[in-house]
Short mmCIF file of N, CA and C in Angstrom, two decimals:
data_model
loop_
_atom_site.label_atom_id
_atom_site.label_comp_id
_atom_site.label_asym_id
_atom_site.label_seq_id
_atom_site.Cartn_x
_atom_site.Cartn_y
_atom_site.Cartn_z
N UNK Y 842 111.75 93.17 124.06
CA UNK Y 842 111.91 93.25 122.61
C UNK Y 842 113.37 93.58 122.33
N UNK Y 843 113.94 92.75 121.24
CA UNK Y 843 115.10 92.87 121.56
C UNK Y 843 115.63 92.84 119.66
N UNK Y 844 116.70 93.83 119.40
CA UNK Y 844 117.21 93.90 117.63
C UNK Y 844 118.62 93.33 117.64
N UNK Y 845 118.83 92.96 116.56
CA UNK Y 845 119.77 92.02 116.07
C UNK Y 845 120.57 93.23 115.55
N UNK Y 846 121.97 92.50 115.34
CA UNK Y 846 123.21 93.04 114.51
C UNK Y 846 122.94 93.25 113.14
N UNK Y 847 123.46 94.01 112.91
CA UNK Y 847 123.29 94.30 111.39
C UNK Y 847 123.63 93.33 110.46
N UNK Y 848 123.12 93.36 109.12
CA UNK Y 848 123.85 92.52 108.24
C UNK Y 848 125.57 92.68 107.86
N UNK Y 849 126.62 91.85 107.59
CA UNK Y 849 127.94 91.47 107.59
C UNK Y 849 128.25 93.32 106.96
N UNK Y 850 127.80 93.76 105.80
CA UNK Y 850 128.13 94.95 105.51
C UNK Y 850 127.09 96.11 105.84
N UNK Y 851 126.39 95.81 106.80
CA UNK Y 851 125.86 97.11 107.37
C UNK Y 851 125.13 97.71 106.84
N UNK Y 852 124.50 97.06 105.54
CA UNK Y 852 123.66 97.60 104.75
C UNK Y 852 122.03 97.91 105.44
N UNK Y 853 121.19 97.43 106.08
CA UNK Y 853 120.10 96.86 106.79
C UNK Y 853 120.29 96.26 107.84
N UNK Y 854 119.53 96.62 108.97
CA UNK Y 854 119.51 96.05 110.15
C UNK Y 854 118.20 94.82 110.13
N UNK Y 855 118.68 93.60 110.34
CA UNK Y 855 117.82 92.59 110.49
C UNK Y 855 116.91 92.68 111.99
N UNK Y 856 115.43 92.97 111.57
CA UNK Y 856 114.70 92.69 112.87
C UNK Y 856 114.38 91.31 113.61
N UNK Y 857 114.74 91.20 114.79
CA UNK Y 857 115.12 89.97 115.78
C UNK Y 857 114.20 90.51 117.05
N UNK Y 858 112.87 90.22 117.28
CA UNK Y 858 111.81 90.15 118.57
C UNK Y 858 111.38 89.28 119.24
N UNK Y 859 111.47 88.97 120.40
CA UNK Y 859 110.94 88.12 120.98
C UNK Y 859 109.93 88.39 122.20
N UNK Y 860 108.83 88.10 122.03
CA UNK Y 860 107.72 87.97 122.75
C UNK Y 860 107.31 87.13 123.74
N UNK Y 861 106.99 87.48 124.76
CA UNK Y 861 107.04 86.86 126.38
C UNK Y 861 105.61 87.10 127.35
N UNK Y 862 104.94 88.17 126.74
CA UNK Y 862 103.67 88.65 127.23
C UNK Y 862 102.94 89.27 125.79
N UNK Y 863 101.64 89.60 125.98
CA UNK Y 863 100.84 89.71 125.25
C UNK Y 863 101.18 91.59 124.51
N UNK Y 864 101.19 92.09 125.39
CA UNK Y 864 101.60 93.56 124.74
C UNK Y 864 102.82 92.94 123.42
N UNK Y 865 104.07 92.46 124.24
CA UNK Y 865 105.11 92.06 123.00
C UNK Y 865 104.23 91.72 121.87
N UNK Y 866 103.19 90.58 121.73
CA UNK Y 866 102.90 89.30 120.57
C UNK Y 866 101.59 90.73 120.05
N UNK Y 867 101.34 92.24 120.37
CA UNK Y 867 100.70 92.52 119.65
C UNK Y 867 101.66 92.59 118.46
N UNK Y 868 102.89 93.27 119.40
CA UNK Y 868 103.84 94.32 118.20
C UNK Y 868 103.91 92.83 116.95
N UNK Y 869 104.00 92.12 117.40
CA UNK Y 869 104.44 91.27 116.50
C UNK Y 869 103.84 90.47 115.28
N UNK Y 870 102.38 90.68 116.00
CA UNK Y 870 101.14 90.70 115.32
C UNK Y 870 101.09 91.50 114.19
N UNK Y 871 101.07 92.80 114.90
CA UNK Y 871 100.93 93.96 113.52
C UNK Y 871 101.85 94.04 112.40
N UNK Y 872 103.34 93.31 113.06
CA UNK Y 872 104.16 92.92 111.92
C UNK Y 872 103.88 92.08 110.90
N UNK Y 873 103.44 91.07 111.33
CA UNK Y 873 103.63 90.07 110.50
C UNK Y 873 102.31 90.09 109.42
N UNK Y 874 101.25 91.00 109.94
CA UNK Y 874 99.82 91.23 109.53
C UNK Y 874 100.15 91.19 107.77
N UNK Y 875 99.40 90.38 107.18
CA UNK Y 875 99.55 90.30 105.44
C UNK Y 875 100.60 89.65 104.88
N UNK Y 876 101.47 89.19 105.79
CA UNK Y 876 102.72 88.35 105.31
C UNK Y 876 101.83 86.87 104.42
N UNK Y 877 102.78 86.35 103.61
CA UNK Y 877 102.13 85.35 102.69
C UNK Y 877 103.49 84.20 103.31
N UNK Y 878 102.83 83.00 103.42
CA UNK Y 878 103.57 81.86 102.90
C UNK Y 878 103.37 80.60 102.68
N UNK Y 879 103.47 79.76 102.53
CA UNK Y 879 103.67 78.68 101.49
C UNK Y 879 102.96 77.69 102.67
N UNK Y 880 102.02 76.97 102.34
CA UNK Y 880 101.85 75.90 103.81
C UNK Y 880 103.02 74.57 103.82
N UNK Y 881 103.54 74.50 102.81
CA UNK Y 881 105.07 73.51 102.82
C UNK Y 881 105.94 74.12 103.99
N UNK Y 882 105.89 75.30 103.72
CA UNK Y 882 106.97 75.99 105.50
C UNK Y 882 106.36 76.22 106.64
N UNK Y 883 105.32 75.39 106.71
CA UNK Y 883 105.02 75.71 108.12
C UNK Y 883 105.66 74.12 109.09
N UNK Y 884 106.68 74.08 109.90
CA UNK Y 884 106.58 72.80 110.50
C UNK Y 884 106.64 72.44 111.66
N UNK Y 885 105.72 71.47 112.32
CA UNK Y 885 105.43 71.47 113.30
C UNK Y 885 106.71 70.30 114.06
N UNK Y 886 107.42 70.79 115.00
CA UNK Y 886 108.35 69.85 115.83
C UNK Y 886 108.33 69.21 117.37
N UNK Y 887 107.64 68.52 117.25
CA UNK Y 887 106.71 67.86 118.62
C UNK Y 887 107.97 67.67 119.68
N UNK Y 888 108.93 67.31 119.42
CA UNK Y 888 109.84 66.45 120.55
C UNK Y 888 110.87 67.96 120.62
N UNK Y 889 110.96 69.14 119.64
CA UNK Y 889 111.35 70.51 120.09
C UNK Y 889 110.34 71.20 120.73
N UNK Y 890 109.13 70.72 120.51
CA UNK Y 890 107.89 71.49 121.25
C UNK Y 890 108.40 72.71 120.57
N UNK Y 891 108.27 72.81 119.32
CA UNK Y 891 108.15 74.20 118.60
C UNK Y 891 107.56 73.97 117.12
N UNK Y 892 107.11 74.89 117.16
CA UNK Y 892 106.13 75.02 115.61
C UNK Y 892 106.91 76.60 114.70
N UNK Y 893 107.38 76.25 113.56
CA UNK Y 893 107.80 77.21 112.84
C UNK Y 893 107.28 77.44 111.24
N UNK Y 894 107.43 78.70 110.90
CA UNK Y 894 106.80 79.59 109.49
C UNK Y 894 107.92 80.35 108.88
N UNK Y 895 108.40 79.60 107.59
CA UNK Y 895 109.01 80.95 106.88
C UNK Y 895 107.34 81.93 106.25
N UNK Y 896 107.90 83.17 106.41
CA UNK Y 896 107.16 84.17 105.81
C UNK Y 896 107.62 85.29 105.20
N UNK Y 897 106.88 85.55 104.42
CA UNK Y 897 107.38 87.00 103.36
C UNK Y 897 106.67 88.11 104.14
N UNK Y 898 107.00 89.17 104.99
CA UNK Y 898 106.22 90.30 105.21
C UNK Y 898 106.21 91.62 104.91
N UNK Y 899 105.50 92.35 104.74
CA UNK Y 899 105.87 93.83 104.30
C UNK Y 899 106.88 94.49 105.61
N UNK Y 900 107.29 95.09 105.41
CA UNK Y 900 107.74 95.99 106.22
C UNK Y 900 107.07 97.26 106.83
N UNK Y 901 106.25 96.90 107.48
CA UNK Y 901 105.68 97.87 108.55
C UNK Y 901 106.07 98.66 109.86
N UNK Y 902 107.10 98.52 110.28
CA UNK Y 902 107.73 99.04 111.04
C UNK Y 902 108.69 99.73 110.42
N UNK Y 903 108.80 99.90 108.77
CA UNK Y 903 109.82 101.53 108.75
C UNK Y 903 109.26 101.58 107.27
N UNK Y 904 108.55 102.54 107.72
CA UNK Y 904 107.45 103.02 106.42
C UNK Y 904 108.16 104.34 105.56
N UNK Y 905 109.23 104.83 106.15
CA UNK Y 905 109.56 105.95 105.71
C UNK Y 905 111.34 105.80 105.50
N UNK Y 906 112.16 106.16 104.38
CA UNK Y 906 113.67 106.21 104.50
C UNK Y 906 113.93 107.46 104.29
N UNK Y 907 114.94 107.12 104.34
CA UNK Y 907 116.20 108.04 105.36
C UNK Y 907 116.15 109.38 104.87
N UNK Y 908 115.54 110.13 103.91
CA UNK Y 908 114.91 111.47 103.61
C UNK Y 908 113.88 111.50 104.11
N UNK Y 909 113.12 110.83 104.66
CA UNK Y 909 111.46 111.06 105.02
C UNK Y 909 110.63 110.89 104.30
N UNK Y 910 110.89 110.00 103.20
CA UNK Y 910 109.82 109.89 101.85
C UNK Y 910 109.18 108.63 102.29
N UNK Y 911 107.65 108.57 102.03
CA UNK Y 911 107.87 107.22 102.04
C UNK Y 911 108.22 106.17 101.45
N UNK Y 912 108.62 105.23 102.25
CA UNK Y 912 109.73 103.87 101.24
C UNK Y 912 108.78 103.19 100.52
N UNK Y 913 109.36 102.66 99.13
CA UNK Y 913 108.86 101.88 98.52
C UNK Y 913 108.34 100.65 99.31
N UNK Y 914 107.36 99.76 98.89
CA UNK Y 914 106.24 98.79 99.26
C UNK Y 914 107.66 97.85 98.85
N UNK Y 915 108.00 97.26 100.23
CA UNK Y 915 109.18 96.47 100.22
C UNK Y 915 108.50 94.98 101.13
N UNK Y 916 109.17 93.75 101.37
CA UNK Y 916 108.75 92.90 101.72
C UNK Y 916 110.53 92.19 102.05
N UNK Y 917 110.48 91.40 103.52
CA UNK Y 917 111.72 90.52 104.05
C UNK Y 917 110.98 89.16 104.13
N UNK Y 918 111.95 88.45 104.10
CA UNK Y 918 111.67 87.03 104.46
C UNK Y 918 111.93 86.75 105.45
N UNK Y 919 111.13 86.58 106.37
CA UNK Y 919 111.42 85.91 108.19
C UNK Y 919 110.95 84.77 108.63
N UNK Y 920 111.29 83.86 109.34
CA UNK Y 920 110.98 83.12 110.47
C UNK Y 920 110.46 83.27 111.57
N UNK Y 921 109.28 82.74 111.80
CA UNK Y 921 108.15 83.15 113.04
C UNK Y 921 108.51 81.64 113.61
N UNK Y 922 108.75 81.87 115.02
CA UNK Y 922 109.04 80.38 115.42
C UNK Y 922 108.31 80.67 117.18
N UNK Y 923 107.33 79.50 117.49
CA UNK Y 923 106.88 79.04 118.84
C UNK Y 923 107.19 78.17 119.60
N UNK Y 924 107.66 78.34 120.59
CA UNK Y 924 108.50 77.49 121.42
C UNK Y 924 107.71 77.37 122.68
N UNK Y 925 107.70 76.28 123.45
CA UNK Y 925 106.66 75.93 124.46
C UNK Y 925 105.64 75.43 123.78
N UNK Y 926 105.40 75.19 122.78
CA UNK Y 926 103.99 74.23 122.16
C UNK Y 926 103.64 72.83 122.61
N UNK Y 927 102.32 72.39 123.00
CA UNK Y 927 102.36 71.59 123.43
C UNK Y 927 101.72 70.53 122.41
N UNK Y 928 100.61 71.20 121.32
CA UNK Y 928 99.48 70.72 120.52
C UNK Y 928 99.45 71.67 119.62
N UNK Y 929 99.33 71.46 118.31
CA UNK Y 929 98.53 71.83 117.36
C UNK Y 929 98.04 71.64 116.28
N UNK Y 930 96.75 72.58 116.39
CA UNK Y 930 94.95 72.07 115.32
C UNK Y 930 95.00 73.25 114.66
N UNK Y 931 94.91 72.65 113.52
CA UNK Y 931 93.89 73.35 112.56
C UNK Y 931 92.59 72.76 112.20
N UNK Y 932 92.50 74.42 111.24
CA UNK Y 932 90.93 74.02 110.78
C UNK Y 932 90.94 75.29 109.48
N UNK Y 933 90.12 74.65 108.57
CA UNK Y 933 89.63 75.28 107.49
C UNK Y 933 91.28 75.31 106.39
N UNK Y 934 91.52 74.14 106.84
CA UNK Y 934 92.96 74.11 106.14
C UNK Y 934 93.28 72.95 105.70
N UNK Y 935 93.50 72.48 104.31
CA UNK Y 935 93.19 71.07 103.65
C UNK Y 935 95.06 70.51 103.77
N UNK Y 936 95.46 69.89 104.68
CA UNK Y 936 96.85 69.25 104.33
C UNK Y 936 97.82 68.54 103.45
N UNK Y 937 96.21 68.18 102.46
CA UNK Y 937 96.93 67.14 101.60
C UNK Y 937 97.64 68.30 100.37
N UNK Y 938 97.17 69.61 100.65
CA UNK Y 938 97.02 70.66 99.69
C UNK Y 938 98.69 71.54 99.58
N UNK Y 939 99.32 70.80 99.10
CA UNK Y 939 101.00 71.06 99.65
C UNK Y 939 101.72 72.68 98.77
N UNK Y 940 100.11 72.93 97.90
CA UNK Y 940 101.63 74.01 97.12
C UNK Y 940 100.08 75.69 97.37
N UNK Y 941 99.61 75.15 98.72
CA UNK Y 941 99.08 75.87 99.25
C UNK Y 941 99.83 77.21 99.65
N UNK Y 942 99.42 78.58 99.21
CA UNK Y 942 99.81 80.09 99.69
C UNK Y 942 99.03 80.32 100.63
N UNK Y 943 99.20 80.46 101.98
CA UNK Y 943 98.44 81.49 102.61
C UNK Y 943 98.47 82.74 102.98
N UNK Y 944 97.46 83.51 103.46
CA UNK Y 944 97.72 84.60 103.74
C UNK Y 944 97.60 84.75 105.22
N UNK Y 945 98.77 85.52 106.53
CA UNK Y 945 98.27 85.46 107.91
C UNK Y 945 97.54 86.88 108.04
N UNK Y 946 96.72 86.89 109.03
CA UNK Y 946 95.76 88.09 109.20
C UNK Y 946 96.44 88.79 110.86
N UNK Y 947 96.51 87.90 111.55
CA UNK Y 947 96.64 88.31 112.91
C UNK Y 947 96.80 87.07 113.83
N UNK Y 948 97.77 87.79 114.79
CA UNK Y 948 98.25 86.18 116.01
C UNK Y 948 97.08 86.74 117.21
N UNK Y 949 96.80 86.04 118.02
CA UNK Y 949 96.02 85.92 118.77
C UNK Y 949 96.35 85.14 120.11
N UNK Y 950 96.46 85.38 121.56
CA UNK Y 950 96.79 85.10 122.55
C UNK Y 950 95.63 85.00 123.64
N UNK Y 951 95.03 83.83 123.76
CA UNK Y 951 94.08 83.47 124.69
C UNK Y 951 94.83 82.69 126.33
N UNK Y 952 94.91 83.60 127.37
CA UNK Y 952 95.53 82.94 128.26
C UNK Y 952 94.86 82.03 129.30
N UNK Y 953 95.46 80.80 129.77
CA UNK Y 953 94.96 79.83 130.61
C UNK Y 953 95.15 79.82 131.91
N UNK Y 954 94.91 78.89 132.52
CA UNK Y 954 95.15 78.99 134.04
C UNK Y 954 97.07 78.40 133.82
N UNK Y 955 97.62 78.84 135.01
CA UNK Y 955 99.14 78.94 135.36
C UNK Y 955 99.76 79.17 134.43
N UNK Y 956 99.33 80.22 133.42
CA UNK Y 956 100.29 80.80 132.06
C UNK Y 956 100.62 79.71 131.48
N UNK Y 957 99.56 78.80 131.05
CA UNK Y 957 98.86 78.45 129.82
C UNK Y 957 98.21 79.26 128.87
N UNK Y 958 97.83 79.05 127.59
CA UNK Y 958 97.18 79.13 126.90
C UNK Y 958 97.33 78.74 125.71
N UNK Y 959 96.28 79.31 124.51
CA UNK Y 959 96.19 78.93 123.25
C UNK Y 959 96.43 80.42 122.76
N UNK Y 960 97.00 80.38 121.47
CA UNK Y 960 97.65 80.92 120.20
C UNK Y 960 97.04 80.71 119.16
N UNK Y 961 96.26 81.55 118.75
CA UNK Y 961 95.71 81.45 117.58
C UNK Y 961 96.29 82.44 116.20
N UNK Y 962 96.49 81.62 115.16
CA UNK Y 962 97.14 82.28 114.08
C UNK Y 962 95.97 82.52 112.90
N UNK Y 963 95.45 83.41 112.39
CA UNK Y 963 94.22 83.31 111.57
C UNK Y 963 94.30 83.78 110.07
N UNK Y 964 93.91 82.87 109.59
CA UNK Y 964 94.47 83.30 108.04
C UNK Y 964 93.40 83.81 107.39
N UNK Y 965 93.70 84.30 106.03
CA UNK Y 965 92.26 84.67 105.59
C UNK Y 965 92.06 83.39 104.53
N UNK Y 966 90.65 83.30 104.07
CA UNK Y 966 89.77 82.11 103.71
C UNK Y 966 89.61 81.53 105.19
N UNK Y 967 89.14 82.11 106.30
CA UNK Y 967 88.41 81.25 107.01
C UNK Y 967 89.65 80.09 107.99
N UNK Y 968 90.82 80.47 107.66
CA UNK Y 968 91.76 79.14 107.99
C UNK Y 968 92.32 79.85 109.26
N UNK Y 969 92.66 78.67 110.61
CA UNK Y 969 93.09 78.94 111.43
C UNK Y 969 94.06 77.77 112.12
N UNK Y 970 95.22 78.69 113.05
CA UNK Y 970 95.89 77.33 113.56
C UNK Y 970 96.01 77.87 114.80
N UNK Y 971 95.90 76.66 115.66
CA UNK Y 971 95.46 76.92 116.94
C UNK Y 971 96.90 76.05 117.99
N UNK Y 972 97.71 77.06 118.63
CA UNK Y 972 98.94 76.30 119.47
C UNK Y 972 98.43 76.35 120.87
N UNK Y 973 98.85 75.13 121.34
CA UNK Y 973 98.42 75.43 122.96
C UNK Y 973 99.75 75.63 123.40
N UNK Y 974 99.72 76.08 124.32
CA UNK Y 974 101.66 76.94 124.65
C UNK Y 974 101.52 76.30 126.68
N UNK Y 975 102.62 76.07 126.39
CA UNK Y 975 102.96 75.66 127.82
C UNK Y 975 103.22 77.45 128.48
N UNK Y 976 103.93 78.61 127.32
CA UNK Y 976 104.36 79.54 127.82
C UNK Y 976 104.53 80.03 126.54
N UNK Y 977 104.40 81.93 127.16
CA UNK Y 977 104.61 82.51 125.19
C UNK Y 977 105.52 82.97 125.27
N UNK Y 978 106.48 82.12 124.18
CA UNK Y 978 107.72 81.98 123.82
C UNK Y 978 107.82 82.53 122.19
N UNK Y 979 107.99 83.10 121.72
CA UNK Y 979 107.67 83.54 120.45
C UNK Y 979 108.48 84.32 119.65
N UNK Y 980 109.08 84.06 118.68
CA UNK Y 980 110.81 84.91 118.60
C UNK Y 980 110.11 85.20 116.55
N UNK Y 981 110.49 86.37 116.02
CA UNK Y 981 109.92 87.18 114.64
C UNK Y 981 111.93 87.28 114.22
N UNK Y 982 111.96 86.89 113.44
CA UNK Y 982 113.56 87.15 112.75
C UNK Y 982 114.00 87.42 111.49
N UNK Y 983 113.85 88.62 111.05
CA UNK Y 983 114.07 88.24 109.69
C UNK Y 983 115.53 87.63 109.00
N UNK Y 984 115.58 87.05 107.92
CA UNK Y 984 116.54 86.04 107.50
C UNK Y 984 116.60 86.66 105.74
N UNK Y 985 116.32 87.66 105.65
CA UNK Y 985 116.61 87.99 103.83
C UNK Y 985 116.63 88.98 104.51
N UNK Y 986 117.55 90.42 103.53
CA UNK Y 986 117.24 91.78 103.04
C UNK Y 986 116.10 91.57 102.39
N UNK Y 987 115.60 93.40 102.37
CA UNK Y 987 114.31 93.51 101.70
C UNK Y 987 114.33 93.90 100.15
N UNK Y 988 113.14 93.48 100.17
CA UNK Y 988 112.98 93.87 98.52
C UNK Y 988 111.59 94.06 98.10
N UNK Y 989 111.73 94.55 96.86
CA UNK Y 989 110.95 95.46 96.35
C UNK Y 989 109.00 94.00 96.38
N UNK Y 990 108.37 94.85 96.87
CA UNK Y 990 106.83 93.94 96.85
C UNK Y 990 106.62 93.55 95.35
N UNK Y 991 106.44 92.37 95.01
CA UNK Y 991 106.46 92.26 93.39
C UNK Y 991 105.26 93.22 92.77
N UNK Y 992 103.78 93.17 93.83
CA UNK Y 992 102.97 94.14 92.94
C UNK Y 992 103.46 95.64 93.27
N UNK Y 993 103.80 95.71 93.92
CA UNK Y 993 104.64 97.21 94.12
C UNK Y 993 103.80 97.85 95.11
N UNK Y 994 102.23 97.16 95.82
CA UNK Y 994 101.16 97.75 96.70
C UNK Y 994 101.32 97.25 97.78
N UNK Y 995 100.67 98.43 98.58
CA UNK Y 995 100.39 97.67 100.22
C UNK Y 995 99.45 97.60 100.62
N UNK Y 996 99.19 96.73 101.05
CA UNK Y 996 97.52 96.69 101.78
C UNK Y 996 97.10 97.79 102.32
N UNK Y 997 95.66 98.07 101.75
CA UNK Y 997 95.72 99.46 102.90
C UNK Y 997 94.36 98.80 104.21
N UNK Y 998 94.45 99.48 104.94
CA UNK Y 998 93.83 99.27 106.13
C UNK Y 998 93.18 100.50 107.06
N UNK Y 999 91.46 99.91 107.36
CA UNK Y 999 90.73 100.72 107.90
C UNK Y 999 91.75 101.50 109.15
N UNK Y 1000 91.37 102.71 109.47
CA UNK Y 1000 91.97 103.37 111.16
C UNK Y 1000 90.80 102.64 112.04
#
């Protein structure tokens, strides 16, 4: 797991992870958990053998600033990108449907014989996308500073 340089004036440190085994793709999981985006940004690149997502996510990995309060319900814009893809299916997901929002729930790592497997991305309404990975290659980047969550809430979630 590995962090990026700060932004040009040092304001925010941009998070930059990349995932290689399954412990990594939880952390990355739990990140991205409730992020929203657009099914127009999801695109699949067959001859890069990579499949990529802009996404909006909360910021879950720094719940608290720099007094110890907790931080306002903030949200970055990142790029989730898979590399080693060999195939991918969906299901419960209409294509022709272009100004489609989704919501992601959780990534999912099913491994194969000779470090193969499938990648499952699961949205809520039932929708899922399914990568078969030559190898998990998997890089989380964010690409905006954060900002304020427009409803101002965060999901809350069972312990």
């Amino acid at each position: 797991m590995t962090e990026d340089a700060s932004f040009a004036d040092g304001d925010e440190r941009p998070l930059r992870l990349i995932a290689h085994e399954a412990a990594d793709l939880g952390v990355i999981s739990a990140l991205v958990q409730d992020a929203i985006l657009p099914a127009s940004e999801m695109v699949w690149q067959p001859r890069q053998r990579r499949f990529a997502l802009l996404l909006n996510r909360f910021r879950w990995e720094d719940p608290l600033n720099a007094n110890g309060r907790r931080r306002r319900a903030e949200r970055v814009q990142s790029v989730l990108h898979f590399d080693d893809v060999v195939k991918v299916r969906s299901q419960g997901l209409d294509p022709a449907q272009k100004d489609l929002v989704l919501s992601l729930l959780a990534l999912d790592f099913t491994p194969g014989a000779d470090g193969t497997g499938t990648l499952t991305l699961t949205l809520a309404g039932d929708g899922v996308i399914a990568l078969d990975l030559e190898a998990l290659n998997i890089t989380l980047q964010d690409v905006s500073r954060p900002y304020r969550a427009p409803s101002g809430k965060v999901p809350r979630h069972a312990d």
